[in-house]
Amino acid sequence: MKSKKGFVITAAVLAAITAASFSIWFIPQDTQTKIIISNPKDELDALIDQQKTIAASDKEEFEKMVSGQITPDNYAMIAEVSSSQIRAMIISITEPNTSQEWLASYSALAEALRAYNTYLRETVVVAEKLKADPAADISEEQTKLDQYLAQTQESISTSNSARPA
């Protein structure tokens, strides 16, 4: 009798676990988070300020690397942190729940952030080049970096001019 009772209890527990496992399939999984922006102007201003702060810090650290004050590996770590911050900013504005009149401004800012992120990736390439040869000529790379920074500033200007009155 005891073995029958144990078998029934075991079967009941297994049935409950199986039922609970299958019930997970019926719970809706497609819940998207929407970011609702109450004040688009302040949000854009804050993002632009963040990007400028990150850019100023990166510029300083890049110059330190080029002058030999920090190692290329240290700079690469700094650039990676900055890049992850920029990617988070891009994600935060790619699908904002804001009015149609602000979308052009948000889109232009996203382009500015993407251009700056490309700049960061290219600075890591320069860091790798300097790591391999500290006396390497990086003038060609510097020209490309300046172009990415110019593109970033141009897109920020486009974002500012696309703002509704």
mmCIF file with all atom_site columns, C-alpha atoms in Angstrom:
data_model
loop_
_atom_site.group_PDB
_atom_site.id
_atom_site.type_symbol
_atom_site.label_atom_id
_atom_site.label_alt_id
_atom_site.label_comp_id
_atom_site.label_asym_id
_atom_site.label_entity_id
_atom_site.label_seq_id
_atom_site.pdbx_PDB_ins_code
_atom_site.Cartn_x
_atom_site.Cartn_y
_atom_site.Cartn_z
_atom_site.occupancy
_atom_site.B_iso_or_equiv
_atom_site.pdbx_formal_charge
_atom_site.auth_seq_id
_atom_site.auth_comp_id
_atom_site.auth_asym_id
_atom_site.auth_atom_id
_atom_site.pdbx_PDB_model_num
ATOM 1   C CA . MET A 1 1   ? 0.000  0.000  0.000   1.00 0.00 ? 1   MET A CA 1
ATOM 2   C CA . LYS A 1 2   ? 2.842  2.361  0.869   1.00 0.00 ? 2   LYS A CA 1
ATOM 3   C CA . SER A 1 3   ? 4.481  1.980  -2.545  1.00 0.00 ? 3   SER A CA 1
ATOM 4   C CA . LYS A 1 4   ? 1.164  2.703  -4.307  1.00 0.00 ? 4   LYS A CA 1
ATOM 5   C CA . LYS A 1 5   ? 0.720  5.855  -2.214  1.00 0.00 ? 5   LYS A CA 1
ATOM 6   C CA . GLY A 1 6   ? 4.298  6.989  -3.012  1.00 0.00 ? 6   GLY A CA 1
ATOM 7   C CA . PHE A 1 7   ? 3.747  6.313  -6.698  1.00 0.00 ? 7   PHE A CA 1
ATOM 8   C CA . VAL A 1 8   ? 0.525  8.360  -6.714  1.00 0.00 ? 8   VAL A CA 1
ATOM 9   C CA . ILE A 1 9   ? 2.155  11.274 -4.869  1.00 0.00 ? 9   ILE A CA 1
ATOM 10  C CA . THR A 1 10  ? 5.154  11.220 -7.227  1.00 0.00 ? 10  THR A CA 1
ATOM 11  C CA . ALA A 1 11  ? 2.855  11.112 -10.259 1.00 0.00 ? 11  ALA A CA 1
ATOM 12  C CA . ALA A 1 12  ? 0.805  14.025 -8.874  1.00 0.00 ? 12  ALA A CA 1
ATOM 13  C CA . VAL A 1 13  ? 3.943  16.124 -8.278  1.00 0.00 ? 13  VAL A CA 1
ATOM 14  C CA . LEU A 1 14  ? 5.261  15.372 -11.782 1.00 0.00 ? 14  LEU A CA 1
ATOM 15  C CA . ALA A 1 15  ? 1.870  16.225 -13.279 1.00 0.00 ? 15  ALA A CA 1
ATOM 16  C CA . ALA A 1 16  ? 1.828  19.548 -11.395 1.00 0.00 ? 16  ALA A CA 1
ATOM 17  C CA . ILE A 1 17  ? 5.353  20.411 -12.559 1.00 0.00 ? 17  ILE A CA 1
ATOM 18  C CA . THR A 1 18  ? 4.493  19.495 -16.139 1.00 0.00 ? 18  THR A CA 1
ATOM 19  C CA . ALA A 1 19  ? 1.279  21.543 -16.027 1.00 0.00 ? 19  ALA A CA 1
ATOM 20  C CA . ALA A 1 20  ? 3.148  24.527 -14.586 1.00 0.00 ? 20  ALA A CA 1
ATOM 21  C CA . SER A 1 21  ? 5.808  24.240 -17.293 1.00 0.00 ? 21  SER A CA 1
ATOM 22  C CA . PHE A 1 22  ? 3.229  24.173 -20.076 1.00 0.00 ? 22  PHE A CA 1
ATOM 23  C CA . SER A 1 23  ? 1.335  27.105 -18.581 1.00 0.00 ? 23  SER A CA 1
ATOM 24  C CA . ILE A 1 24  ? 4.388  29.290 -19.237 1.00 0.00 ? 24  ILE A CA 1
ATOM 25  C CA . TRP A 1 25  ? 3.764  28.838 -22.965 1.00 0.00 ? 25  TRP A CA 1
ATOM 26  C CA . PHE A 1 26  ? 0.373  30.494 -22.573 1.00 0.00 ? 26  PHE A CA 1
ATOM 27  C CA . ILE A 1 27  ? 1.631  33.624 -20.811 1.00 0.00 ? 27  ILE A CA 1
ATOM 28  C CA . PRO A 1 28  ? 2.057  36.445 -23.360 1.00 0.00 ? 28  PRO A CA 1
ATOM 29  C CA . GLN A 1 29  ? 5.735  37.105 -24.024 1.00 0.00 ? 29  GLN A CA 1
ATOM 30  C CA . ASP A 1 30  ? 5.403  40.002 -26.457 1.00 0.00 ? 30  ASP A CA 1
ATOM 31  C CA . THR A 1 31  ? 5.263  42.881 -24.023 1.00 0.00 ? 31  THR A CA 1
ATOM 32  C CA . GLN A 1 32  ? 7.158  45.794 -25.490 1.00 0.00 ? 32  GLN A CA 1
ATOM 33  C CA . THR A 1 33  ? 8.331  48.626 -23.321 1.00 0.00 ? 33  THR A CA 1
ATOM 34  C CA . LYS A 1 34  ? 7.468  52.010 -24.677 1.00 0.00 ? 34  LYS A CA 1
ATOM 35  C CA . ILE A 1 35  ? 9.346  55.094 -23.649 1.00 0.00 ? 35  ILE A CA 1
ATOM 36  C CA . ILE A 1 36  ? 7.006  57.999 -23.229 1.00 0.00 ? 36  ILE A CA 1
ATOM 37  C CA . ILE A 1 37  ? 8.745  61.310 -23.492 1.00 0.00 ? 37  ILE A CA 1
ATOM 38  C CA . SER A 1 38  ? 6.862  64.087 -21.788 1.00 0.00 ? 38  SER A CA 1
ATOM 39  C CA . ASN A 1 39  ? 9.197  66.916 -22.747 1.00 0.00 ? 39  ASN A CA 1
ATOM 40  C CA . PRO A 1 40  ? 11.056 66.156 -25.992 1.00 0.00 ? 40  PRO A CA 1
ATOM 41  C CA . LYS A 1 41  ? 13.059 69.388 -25.944 1.00 0.00 ? 41  LYS A CA 1
ATOM 42  C CA . ASP A 1 42  ? 14.513 68.731 -22.492 1.00 0.00 ? 42  ASP A CA 1
ATOM 43  C CA . GLU A 1 43  ? 15.186 65.094 -23.397 1.00 0.00 ? 43  GLU A CA 1
ATOM 44  C CA . LEU A 1 44  ? 17.118 66.100 -26.536 1.00 0.00 ? 44  LEU A CA 1
ATOM 45  C CA . ASP A 1 45  ? 19.025 68.780 -24.654 1.00 0.00 ? 45  ASP A CA 1
ATOM 46  C CA . ALA A 1 46  ? 20.000 66.264 -21.969 1.00 0.00 ? 46  ALA A CA 1
ATOM 47  C CA . LEU A 1 47  ? 21.166 63.720 -24.556 1.00 0.00 ? 47  LEU A CA 1
ATOM 48  C CA . ILE A 1 48  ? 23.204 66.326 -26.422 1.00 0.00 ? 48  ILE A CA 1
ATOM 49  C CA . ASP A 1 49  ? 24.794 67.444 -23.154 1.00 0.00 ? 49  ASP A CA 1
ATOM 50  C CA . GLN A 1 50  ? 25.624 63.825 -22.286 1.00 0.00 ? 50  GLN A CA 1
ATOM 51  C CA . GLN A 1 51  ? 27.211 63.291 -25.697 1.00 0.00 ? 51  GLN A CA 1
ATOM 52  C CA . LYS A 1 52  ? 29.254 66.479 -25.354 1.00 0.00 ? 52  LYS A CA 1
ATOM 53  C CA . THR A 1 53  ? 30.479 65.431 -21.908 1.00 0.00 ? 53  THR A CA 1
ATOM 54  C CA . ILE A 1 54  ? 31.463 61.994 -23.175 1.00 0.00 ? 54  ILE A CA 1
ATOM 55  C CA . ALA A 1 55  ? 33.140 63.537 -26.225 1.00 0.00 ? 55  ALA A CA 1
ATOM 56  C CA . ALA A 1 56  ? 35.175 65.994 -24.132 1.00 0.00 ? 56  ALA A CA 1
ATOM 57  C CA . SER A 1 57  ? 36.397 63.196 -21.884 1.00 0.00 ? 57  SER A CA 1
ATOM 58  C CA . ASP A 1 58  ? 37.211 60.949 -24.842 1.00 0.00 ? 58  ASP A CA 1
ATOM 59  C CA . LYS A 1 59  ? 39.113 63.712 -26.608 1.00 0.00 ? 59  LYS A CA 1
ATOM 60  C CA . GLU A 1 60  ? 41.226 64.303 -23.518 1.00 0.00 ? 60  GLU A CA 1
ATOM 61  C CA . GLU A 1 61  ? 41.946 60.589 -23.078 1.00 0.00 ? 61  GLU A CA 1
ATOM 62  C CA . PHE A 1 62  ? 42.740 60.168 -26.792 1.00 0.00 ? 62  PHE A CA 1
ATOM 63  C CA . GLU A 1 63  ? 45.234 63.015 -26.616 1.00 0.00 ? 63  GLU A CA 1
ATOM 64  C CA . LYS A 1 64  ? 46.803 61.420 -23.538 1.00 0.00 ? 64  LYS A CA 1
ATOM 65  C CA . MET A 1 65  ? 47.160 58.154 -25.438 1.00 0.00 ? 65  MET A CA 1
ATOM 66  C CA . VAL A 1 66  ? 48.715 59.830 -28.470 1.00 0.00 ? 66  VAL A CA 1
ATOM 67  C CA . SER A 1 67  ? 51.181 61.690 -26.245 1.00 0.00 ? 67  SER A CA 1
ATOM 68  C CA . GLY A 1 68  ? 52.053 58.498 -24.373 1.00 0.00 ? 68  GLY A CA 1
ATOM 69  C CA . GLN A 1 69  ? 50.551 59.456 -21.007 1.00 0.00 ? 69  GLN A CA 1
ATOM 70  C CA . ILE A 1 70  ? 48.245 56.416 -21.027 1.00 0.00 ? 70  ILE A CA 1
ATOM 71  C CA . THR A 1 71  ? 48.571 53.088 -22.791 1.00 0.00 ? 71  THR A CA 1
ATOM 72  C CA . PRO A 1 72  ? 46.550 52.154 -25.865 1.00 0.00 ? 72  PRO A CA 1
ATOM 73  C CA . ASP A 1 73  ? 44.973 49.341 -23.847 1.00 0.00 ? 73  ASP A CA 1
ATOM 74  C CA . ASN A 1 74  ? 43.777 51.815 -21.202 1.00 0.00 ? 74  ASN A CA 1
ATOM 75  C CA . TYR A 1 75  ? 42.374 54.059 -23.903 1.00 0.00 ? 75  TYR A CA 1
ATOM 76  C CA . ALA A 1 76  ? 40.605 51.121 -25.563 1.00 0.00 ? 76  ALA A CA 1
ATOM 77  C CA . MET A 1 77  ? 38.851 50.319 -22.282 1.00 0.00 ? 77  MET A CA 1
ATOM 78  C CA . ILE A 1 78  ? 37.793 53.951 -21.867 1.00 0.00 ? 78  ILE A CA 1
ATOM 79  C CA . ALA A 1 79  ? 36.524 54.064 -25.457 1.00 0.00 ? 79  ALA A CA 1
ATOM 80  C CA . GLU A 1 80  ? 34.540 50.854 -24.928 1.00 0.00 ? 80  GLU A CA 1
ATOM 81  C CA . VAL A 1 81  ? 32.794 52.320 -21.881 1.00 0.00 ? 81  VAL A CA 1
ATOM 82  C CA . SER A 1 82  ? 31.996 55.476 -23.829 1.00 0.00 ? 82  SER A CA 1
ATOM 83  C CA . SER A 1 83  ? 30.736 53.412 -26.756 1.00 0.00 ? 83  SER A CA 1
ATOM 84  C CA . SER A 1 84  ? 28.407 51.460 -24.509 1.00 0.00 ? 84  SER A CA 1
ATOM 85  C CA . GLN A 1 85  ? 27.042 54.738 -23.112 1.00 0.00 ? 85  GLN A CA 1
ATOM 86  C CA . ILE A 1 86  ? 26.479 56.054 -26.628 1.00 0.00 ? 86  ILE A CA 1
ATOM 87  C CA . ARG A 1 87  ? 24.740 52.808 -27.668 1.00 0.00 ? 87  ARG A CA 1
ATOM 88  C CA . ALA A 1 88  ? 22.440 53.116 -24.650 1.00 0.00 ? 88  ALA A CA 1
ATOM 89  C CA . MET A 1 89  ? 21.603 56.659 -25.714 1.00 0.00 ? 89  MET A CA 1
ATOM 90  C CA . ILE A 1 90  ? 20.856 55.487 -29.258 1.00 0.00 ? 90  ILE A CA 1
ATOM 91  C CA . ILE A 1 91  ? 18.560 52.779 -27.950 1.00 0.00 ? 91  ILE A CA 1
ATOM 92  C CA . SER A 1 92  ? 16.755 55.268 -25.725 1.00 0.00 ? 92  SER A CA 1
ATOM 93  C CA . ILE A 1 93  ? 15.764 57.466 -28.681 1.00 0.00 ? 93  ILE A CA 1
ATOM 94  C CA . THR A 1 94  ? 15.288 55.043 -31.564 1.00 0.00 ? 94  THR A CA 1
ATOM 95  C CA . GLU A 1 95  ? 11.655 54.355 -30.716 1.00 0.00 ? 95  GLU A CA 1
ATOM 96  C CA . PRO A 1 96  ? 10.464 57.274 -28.650 1.00 0.00 ? 96  PRO A CA 1
ATOM 97  C CA . ASN A 1 97  ? 6.772  57.708 -28.098 1.00 0.00 ? 97  ASN A CA 1
ATOM 98  C CA . THR A 1 98  ? 6.733  61.354 -29.032 1.00 0.00 ? 98  THR A CA 1
ATOM 99  C CA . SER A 1 99  ? 4.802  63.496 -31.451 1.00 0.00 ? 99  SER A CA 1
ATOM 100 C CA . GLN A 1 100 ? 5.446  63.373 -35.189 1.00 0.00 ? 100 GLN A CA 1
ATOM 101 C CA . GLU A 1 101 ? 6.854  66.899 -35.191 1.00 0.00 ? 101 GLU A CA 1
ATOM 102 C CA . TRP A 1 102 ? 9.829  65.816 -33.050 1.00 0.00 ? 102 TRP A CA 1
ATOM 103 C CA . LEU A 1 103 ? 10.739 62.663 -34.999 1.00 0.00 ? 103 LEU A CA 1
ATOM 104 C CA . ALA A 1 104 ? 13.054 64.425 -37.462 1.00 0.00 ? 104 ALA A CA 1
ATOM 105 C CA . SER A 1 105 ? 15.012 65.962 -34.614 1.00 0.00 ? 105 SER A CA 1
ATOM 106 C CA . TYR A 1 106 ? 15.274 62.628 -32.793 1.00 0.00 ? 106 TYR A CA 1
ATOM 107 C CA . SER A 1 107 ? 16.327 60.875 -35.990 1.00 0.00 ? 107 SER A CA 1
ATOM 108 C CA . ALA A 1 108 ? 19.076 63.411 -36.659 1.00 0.00 ? 108 ALA A CA 1
ATOM 109 C CA . LEU A 1 109 ? 20.352 63.057 -33.100 1.00 0.00 ? 109 LEU A CA 1
ATOM 110 C CA . ALA A 1 110 ? 20.417 59.269 -33.509 1.00 0.00 ? 110 ALA A CA 1
ATOM 111 C CA . GLU A 1 111 ? 22.555 59.772 -36.626 1.00 0.00 ? 111 GLU A CA 1
ATOM 112 C CA . ALA A 1 112 ? 24.880 62.039 -34.653 1.00 0.00 ? 112 ALA A CA 1
ATOM 113 C CA . LEU A 1 113 ? 25.263 59.400 -31.967 1.00 0.00 ? 113 LEU A CA 1
ATOM 114 C CA . ARG A 1 114 ? 25.929 56.686 -34.563 1.00 0.00 ? 114 ARG A CA 1
ATOM 115 C CA . ALA A 1 115 ? 28.606 58.849 -36.193 1.00 0.00 ? 115 ALA A CA 1
ATOM 116 C CA . TYR A 1 116 ? 30.205 59.456 -32.815 1.00 0.00 ? 116 TYR A CA 1
ATOM 117 C CA . ASN A 1 117 ? 30.125 55.749 -32.041 1.00 0.00 ? 117 ASN A CA 1
ATOM 118 C CA . THR A 1 118 ? 31.912 55.116 -35.346 1.00 0.00 ? 118 THR A CA 1
ATOM 119 C CA . TYR A 1 119 ? 34.476 57.704 -34.273 1.00 0.00 ? 119 TYR A CA 1
ATOM 120 C CA . LEU A 1 120 ? 35.027 55.783 -31.044 1.00 0.00 ? 120 LEU A CA 1
ATOM 121 C CA . ARG A 1 121 ? 35.509 52.501 -32.904 1.00 0.00 ? 121 ARG A CA 1
ATOM 122 C CA . GLU A 1 122 ? 38.057 54.159 -35.176 1.00 0.00 ? 122 GLU A CA 1
ATOM 123 C CA . THR A 1 123 ? 39.966 55.568 -32.213 1.00 0.00 ? 123 THR A CA 1
ATOM 124 C CA . VAL A 1 124 ? 40.298 52.014 -30.918 1.00 0.00 ? 124 VAL A CA 1
ATOM 125 C CA . VAL A 1 125 ? 41.792 51.067 -34.305 1.00 0.00 ? 125 VAL A CA 1
ATOM 126 C CA . VAL A 1 126 ? 44.295 53.897 -33.832 1.00 0.00 ? 126 VAL A CA 1
ATOM 127 C CA . ALA A 1 127 ? 45.016 52.615 -30.322 1.00 0.00 ? 127 ALA A CA 1
ATOM 128 C CA . GLU A 1 128 ? 45.766 49.161 -31.737 1.00 0.00 ? 128 GLU A CA 1
ATOM 129 C CA . LYS A 1 129 ? 48.066 50.723 -34.332 1.00 0.00 ? 129 LYS A CA 1
ATOM 130 C CA . LEU A 1 130 ? 49.915 52.677 -31.633 1.00 0.00 ? 130 LEU A CA 1
ATOM 131 C CA . LYS A 1 131 ? 50.103 49.588 -29.467 1.00 0.00 ? 131 LYS A CA 1
ATOM 132 C CA . ALA A 1 132 ? 51.866 47.733 -32.276 1.00 0.00 ? 132 ALA A CA 1
ATOM 133 C CA . ASP A 1 133 ? 54.116 50.696 -33.112 1.00 0.00 ? 133 ASP A CA 1
ATOM 134 C CA . PRO A 1 134 ? 54.164 53.668 -30.709 1.00 0.00 ? 134 PRO A CA 1
ATOM 135 C CA . ALA A 1 135 ? 55.889 55.811 -33.351 1.00 0.00 ? 135 ALA A CA 1
ATOM 136 C CA . ALA A 1 136 ? 53.334 55.024 -36.083 1.00 0.00 ? 136 ALA A CA 1
ATOM 137 C CA . ASP A 1 137 ? 52.028 57.816 -38.306 1.00 0.00 ? 137 ASP A CA 1
ATOM 138 C CA . ILE A 1 138 ? 48.334 58.313 -37.577 1.00 0.00 ? 138 ILE A CA 1
ATOM 139 C CA . SER A 1 139 ? 47.749 61.438 -39.692 1.00 0.00 ? 139 SER A CA 1
ATOM 140 C CA . GLU A 1 140 ? 45.559 59.564 -42.190 1.00 0.00 ? 140 GLU A CA 1
ATOM 141 C CA . GLU A 1 141 ? 43.468 58.094 -39.369 1.00 0.00 ? 141 GLU A CA 1
ATOM 142 C CA . GLN A 1 142 ? 43.267 61.516 -37.711 1.00 0.00 ? 142 GLN A CA 1
ATOM 143 C CA . THR A 1 143 ? 41.712 62.909 -40.900 1.00 0.00 ? 143 THR A CA 1
ATOM 144 C CA . LYS A 1 144 ? 39.033 60.191 -40.801 1.00 0.00 ? 144 LYS A CA 1
ATOM 145 C CA . LEU A 1 145 ? 38.424 60.849 -37.110 1.00 0.00 ? 145 LEU A CA 1
ATOM 146 C CA . ASP A 1 146 ? 37.954 64.555 -37.799 1.00 0.00 ? 146 ASP A CA 1
ATOM 147 C CA . GLN A 1 147 ? 35.412 63.670 -40.509 1.00 0.00 ? 147 GLN A CA 1
ATOM 148 C CA . TYR A 1 148 ? 33.388 61.558 -38.063 1.00 0.00 ? 148 TYR A CA 1
ATOM 149 C CA . LEU A 1 149 ? 33.440 64.365 -35.514 1.00 0.00 ? 149 LEU A CA 1
ATOM 150 C CA . ALA A 1 150 ? 32.333 66.849 -38.191 1.00 0.00 ? 150 ALA A CA 1
ATOM 151 C CA . GLN A 1 151 ? 29.521 64.501 -39.207 1.00 0.00 ? 151 GLN A CA 1
ATOM 152 C CA . THR A 1 152 ? 28.484 64.248 -35.559 1.00 0.00 ? 152 THR A CA 1
ATOM 153 C CA . GLN A 1 153 ? 28.354 68.037 -35.194 1.00 0.00 ? 153 GLN A CA 1
ATOM 154 C CA . GLU A 1 154 ? 26.497 68.411 -38.487 1.00 0.00 ? 154 GLU A CA 1
ATOM 155 C CA . SER A 1 155 ? 23.847 65.908 -37.384 1.00 0.00 ? 155 SER A CA 1
ATOM 156 C CA . ILE A 1 156 ? 23.473 67.650 -34.025 1.00 0.00 ? 156 ILE A CA 1
ATOM 157 C CA . SER A 1 157 ? 22.955 70.938 -35.876 1.00 0.00 ? 157 SER A CA 1
ATOM 158 C CA . THR A 1 158 ? 20.388 69.215 -38.108 1.00 0.00 ? 158 THR A CA 1
ATOM 159 C CA . SER A 1 159 ? 18.650 67.902 -35.003 1.00 0.00 ? 159 SER A CA 1
ATOM 160 C CA . ASN A 1 160 ? 18.545 71.361 -33.462 1.00 0.00 ? 160 ASN A CA 1
ATOM 161 C CA . SER A 1 161 ? 17.177 72.970 -36.632 1.00 0.00 ? 161 SER A CA 1
ATOM 162 C CA . ALA A 1 162 ? 14.545 70.226 -37.035 1.00 0.00 ? 162 ALA A CA 1
ATOM 163 C CA . ARG A 1 163 ? 12.997 71.071 -33.675 1.00 0.00 ? 163 ARG A CA 1
ATOM 164 C CA . PRO A 1 164 ? 9.512  72.505 -33.852 1.00 0.00 ? 164 PRO A CA 1
ATOM 165 C CA . ALA A 1 165 ? 9.090  76.129 -32.861 1.00 0.00 ? 165 ALA A CA 1
#
